[in-house]
């Protein structure tokens, strides 16, 4: 998942979540509760670390407050806007 310099977008996030959950990206809806899909804190931490490698100042606590991909994407969009991405 280390893609330094890559732009983080919703579909990449969906694909990365699907990979750690061992399912297809199409199986993860924007409003599905990721915890209900068995995403635990250790997997979430791995995602945060990988996505931070894109240069985004993302922290675990920013995503831990939310449970859906749509909410996570909103957090990422705010961070990208603040960076001028």
mmCIF file with all atom_site columns, C-alpha atoms in Angstrom:
data_model
loop_
_atom_site.group_PDB
_atom_site.id
_atom_site.type_symbol
_atom_site.label_atom_id
_atom_site.label_alt_id
_atom_site.label_comp_id
_atom_site.label_asym_id
_atom_site.label_entity_id
_atom_site.label_seq_id
_atom_site.pdbx_PDB_ins_code
_atom_site.Cartn_x
_atom_site.Cartn_y
_atom_site.Cartn_z
_atom_site.occupancy
_atom_site.B_iso_or_equiv
_atom_site.pdbx_formal_charge
_atom_site.auth_seq_id
_atom_site.auth_comp_id
_atom_site.auth_asym_id
_atom_site.auth_atom_id
_atom_site.pdbx_PDB_model_num
ATOM 1  C CA . UNK A 1 1  ? 0.000   0.000  0.000  1.00 0.00 ? 1  UNK A CA 1
ATOM 2  C CA . UNK A 1 2  ? 2.988   2.355  0.091  1.00 0.00 ? 2  UNK A CA 1
ATOM 3  C CA . UNK A 1 3  ? 2.384   4.628  -2.871 1.00 0.00 ? 3  UNK A CA 1
ATOM 4  C CA . UNK A 1 4  ? 4.320   7.732  -1.947 1.00 0.00 ? 4  UNK A CA 1
ATOM 5  C CA . UNK A 1 5  ? 3.284   10.611 -4.170 1.00 0.00 ? 5  UNK A CA 1
ATOM 6  C CA . UNK A 1 6  ? 0.049   8.989  -5.331 1.00 0.00 ? 6  UNK A CA 1
ATOM 7  C CA . UNK A 1 7  ? -3.141  10.975 -5.049 1.00 0.00 ? 7  UNK A CA 1
ATOM 8  C CA . UNK A 1 8  ? -5.596  9.492  -2.610 1.00 0.00 ? 8  UNK A CA 1
ATOM 9  C CA . UNK A 1 9  ? -9.102  9.251  -4.037 1.00 0.00 ? 9  UNK A CA 1
ATOM 10 C CA . UNK A 1 10 ? -12.319 7.507  -3.063 1.00 0.00 ? 10 UNK A CA 1
ATOM 11 C CA . UNK A 1 11 ? -11.793 4.529  -5.353 1.00 0.00 ? 11 UNK A CA 1
ATOM 12 C CA . UNK A 1 12 ? -8.272  3.928  -4.078 1.00 0.00 ? 12 UNK A CA 1
ATOM 13 C CA . UNK A 1 13 ? -9.604  4.081  -0.531 1.00 0.00 ? 13 UNK A CA 1
ATOM 14 C CA . UNK A 1 14 ? -12.353 1.595  -1.433 1.00 0.00 ? 14 UNK A CA 1
ATOM 15 C CA . UNK A 1 15 ? -9.834  -0.752 -3.086 1.00 0.00 ? 15 UNK A CA 1
ATOM 16 C CA . UNK A 1 16 ? -7.456  -0.582 -0.119 1.00 0.00 ? 16 UNK A CA 1
ATOM 17 C CA . UNK A 1 17 ? -10.255 -1.269 2.373  1.00 0.00 ? 17 UNK A CA 1
ATOM 18 C CA . UNK A 1 18 ? -11.462 -4.168 0.233  1.00 0.00 ? 18 UNK A CA 1
ATOM 19 C CA . UNK A 1 19 ? -7.957  -5.619 0.129  1.00 0.00 ? 19 UNK A CA 1
ATOM 20 C CA . UNK A 1 20 ? -7.598  -5.633 3.922  1.00 0.00 ? 20 UNK A CA 1
ATOM 21 C CA . UNK A 1 21 ? -11.108 -7.057 4.301  1.00 0.00 ? 21 UNK A CA 1
ATOM 22 C CA . UNK A 1 22 ? -10.389 -9.648 1.596  1.00 0.00 ? 22 UNK A CA 1
ATOM 23 C CA . UNK A 1 23 ? -13.430 -8.762 -0.485 1.00 0.00 ? 23 UNK A CA 1
ATOM 24 C CA . UNK A 1 24 ? -14.209 -7.020 -3.756 1.00 0.00 ? 24 UNK A CA 1
ATOM 25 C CA . UNK A 1 25 ? -14.303 -3.201 -3.879 1.00 0.00 ? 25 UNK A CA 1
ATOM 26 C CA . UNK A 1 26 ? -17.835 -3.418 -5.278 1.00 0.00 ? 26 UNK A CA 1
ATOM 27 C CA . UNK A 1 27 ? -18.876 -5.102 -2.025 1.00 0.00 ? 27 UNK A CA 1
ATOM 28 C CA . UNK A 1 28 ? -18.174 -1.912 -0.062 1.00 0.00 ? 28 UNK A CA 1
ATOM 29 C CA . UNK A 1 29 ? -20.791 0.798  -0.367 1.00 0.00 ? 29 UNK A CA 1
ATOM 30 C CA . UNK A 1 30 ? -20.119 4.416  0.498  1.00 0.00 ? 30 UNK A CA 1
ATOM 31 C CA . UNK A 1 31 ? -22.437 4.210  3.513  1.00 0.00 ? 31 UNK A CA 1
ATOM 32 C CA . UNK A 1 32 ? -21.661 0.687  4.716  1.00 0.00 ? 32 UNK A CA 1
ATOM 33 C CA . UNK A 1 33 ? -20.509 0.521  8.314  1.00 0.00 ? 33 UNK A CA 1
ATOM 34 C CA . UNK A 1 34 ? -16.905 -0.635 7.988  1.00 0.00 ? 34 UNK A CA 1
ATOM 35 C CA . UNK A 1 35 ? -16.866 -1.947 11.545 1.00 0.00 ? 35 UNK A CA 1
ATOM 36 C CA . UNK A 1 36 ? -19.812 -4.198 10.679 1.00 0.00 ? 36 UNK A CA 1
ATOM 37 C CA . UNK A 1 37 ? -17.739 -5.441 7.728  1.00 0.00 ? 37 UNK A CA 1
ATOM 38 C CA . UNK A 1 38 ? -15.065 -6.535 10.259 1.00 0.00 ? 38 UNK A CA 1
ATOM 39 C CA . UNK A 1 39 ? -12.639 -3.654 9.877  1.00 0.00 ? 39 UNK A CA 1
ATOM 40 C CA . UNK A 1 40 ? -10.784 -3.555 13.183 1.00 0.00 ? 40 UNK A CA 1
ATOM 41 C CA . UNK A 1 41 ? -8.501  -0.908 14.635 1.00 0.00 ? 41 UNK A CA 1
ATOM 42 C CA . UNK A 1 42 ? -5.280  -2.640 13.566 1.00 0.00 ? 42 UNK A CA 1
ATOM 43 C CA . UNK A 1 43 ? -6.384  -2.804 9.943  1.00 0.00 ? 43 UNK A CA 1
ATOM 44 C CA . UNK A 1 44 ? -7.581  0.779  10.147 1.00 0.00 ? 44 UNK A CA 1
ATOM 45 C CA . UNK A 1 45 ? -4.185  1.848  11.476 1.00 0.00 ? 45 UNK A CA 1
ATOM 46 C CA . UNK A 1 46 ? -2.501  0.121  8.540  1.00 0.00 ? 46 UNK A CA 1
ATOM 47 C CA . UNK A 1 47 ? -4.738  2.014  6.123  1.00 0.00 ? 47 UNK A CA 1
ATOM 48 C CA . UNK A 1 48 ? -4.008  5.329  7.829  1.00 0.00 ? 48 UNK A CA 1
ATOM 49 C CA . UNK A 1 49 ? -0.266  4.713  7.657  1.00 0.00 ? 49 UNK A CA 1
ATOM 50 C CA . UNK A 1 50 ? -0.426  3.769  3.980  1.00 0.00 ? 50 UNK A CA 1
ATOM 51 C CA . UNK A 1 51 ? -2.599  6.737  3.085  1.00 0.00 ? 51 UNK A CA 1
ATOM 52 C CA . UNK A 1 52 ? -0.314  9.053  5.040  1.00 0.00 ? 52 UNK A CA 1
ATOM 53 C CA . UNK A 1 53 ? 2.464   7.934  2.702  1.00 0.00 ? 53 UNK A CA 1
ATOM 54 C CA . UNK A 1 54 ? 0.705   9.913  -0.040 1.00 0.00 ? 54 UNK A CA 1
ATOM 55 C CA . UNK A 1 55 ? 1.752   13.055 1.829  1.00 0.00 ? 55 UNK A CA 1
ATOM 56 C CA . UNK A 1 56 ? -1.610  13.579 3.482  1.00 0.00 ? 56 UNK A CA 1
ATOM 57 C CA . UNK A 1 57 ? -1.360  14.550 7.176  1.00 0.00 ? 57 UNK A CA 1
ATOM 58 C CA . UNK A 1 58 ? -3.912  11.909 8.153  1.00 0.00 ? 58 UNK A CA 1
ATOM 59 C CA . UNK A 1 59 ? -4.162  10.656 11.716 1.00 0.00 ? 59 UNK A CA 1
ATOM 60 C CA . UNK A 1 60 ? -5.856  7.553  13.079 1.00 0.00 ? 60 UNK A CA 1
ATOM 61 C CA . UNK A 1 61 ? -8.145  9.584  15.333 1.00 0.00 ? 61 UNK A CA 1
ATOM 62 C CA . UNK A 1 62 ? -9.568  11.452 12.336 1.00 0.00 ? 62 UNK A CA 1
ATOM 63 C CA . UNK A 1 63 ? -10.930 8.233  10.849 1.00 0.00 ? 63 UNK A CA 1
ATOM 64 C CA . UNK A 1 64 ? -11.697 6.432  14.110 1.00 0.00 ? 64 UNK A CA 1
ATOM 65 C CA . UNK A 1 65 ? -14.509 8.923  14.742 1.00 0.00 ? 65 UNK A CA 1
ATOM 66 C CA . UNK A 1 66 ? -16.317 7.698  11.614 1.00 0.00 ? 66 UNK A CA 1
ATOM 67 C CA . UNK A 1 67 ? -17.565 4.347  10.363 1.00 0.00 ? 67 UNK A CA 1
ATOM 68 C CA . UNK A 1 68 ? -18.266 4.735  6.636  1.00 0.00 ? 68 UNK A CA 1
ATOM 69 C CA . UNK A 1 69 ? -16.168 5.203  3.541  1.00 0.00 ? 69 UNK A CA 1
ATOM 70 C CA . UNK A 1 70 ? -18.182 8.320  2.664  1.00 0.00 ? 70 UNK A CA 1
ATOM 71 C CA . UNK A 1 71 ? -17.286 9.887  6.025  1.00 0.00 ? 71 UNK A CA 1
ATOM 72 C CA . UNK A 1 72 ? -13.641 8.936  5.615  1.00 0.00 ? 72 UNK A CA 1
ATOM 73 C CA . UNK A 1 73 ? -13.597 10.451 2.139  1.00 0.00 ? 73 UNK A CA 1
ATOM 74 C CA . UNK A 1 74 ? -15.014 13.699 3.541  1.00 0.00 ? 74 UNK A CA 1
ATOM 75 C CA . UNK A 1 75 ? -12.158 13.808 6.067  1.00 0.00 ? 75 UNK A CA 1
ATOM 76 C CA . UNK A 1 76 ? -9.626  13.217 3.284  1.00 0.00 ? 76 UNK A CA 1
ATOM 77 C CA . UNK A 1 77 ? -11.208 15.885 1.071  1.00 0.00 ? 77 UNK A CA 1
ATOM 78 C CA . UNK A 1 78 ? -10.952 18.442 3.889  1.00 0.00 ? 78 UNK A CA 1
ATOM 79 C CA . UNK A 1 79 ? -7.287  17.590 4.412  1.00 0.00 ? 79 UNK A CA 1
ATOM 80 C CA . UNK A 1 80 ? -6.568  17.744 0.684  1.00 0.00 ? 80 UNK A CA 1
ATOM 81 C CA . UNK A 1 81 ? -8.319  21.118 0.402  1.00 0.00 ? 81 UNK A CA 1
ATOM 82 C CA . UNK A 1 82 ? -6.282  22.438 3.326  1.00 0.00 ? 82 UNK A CA 1
ATOM 83 C CA . UNK A 1 83 ? -3.124  21.301 1.521  1.00 0.00 ? 83 UNK A CA 1
ATOM 84 C CA . UNK A 1 84 ? -4.221  22.861 -1.730 1.00 0.00 ? 84 UNK A CA 1
ATOM 85 C CA . UNK A 1 85 ? -4.270  19.457 -3.446 1.00 0.00 ? 85 UNK A CA 1
#
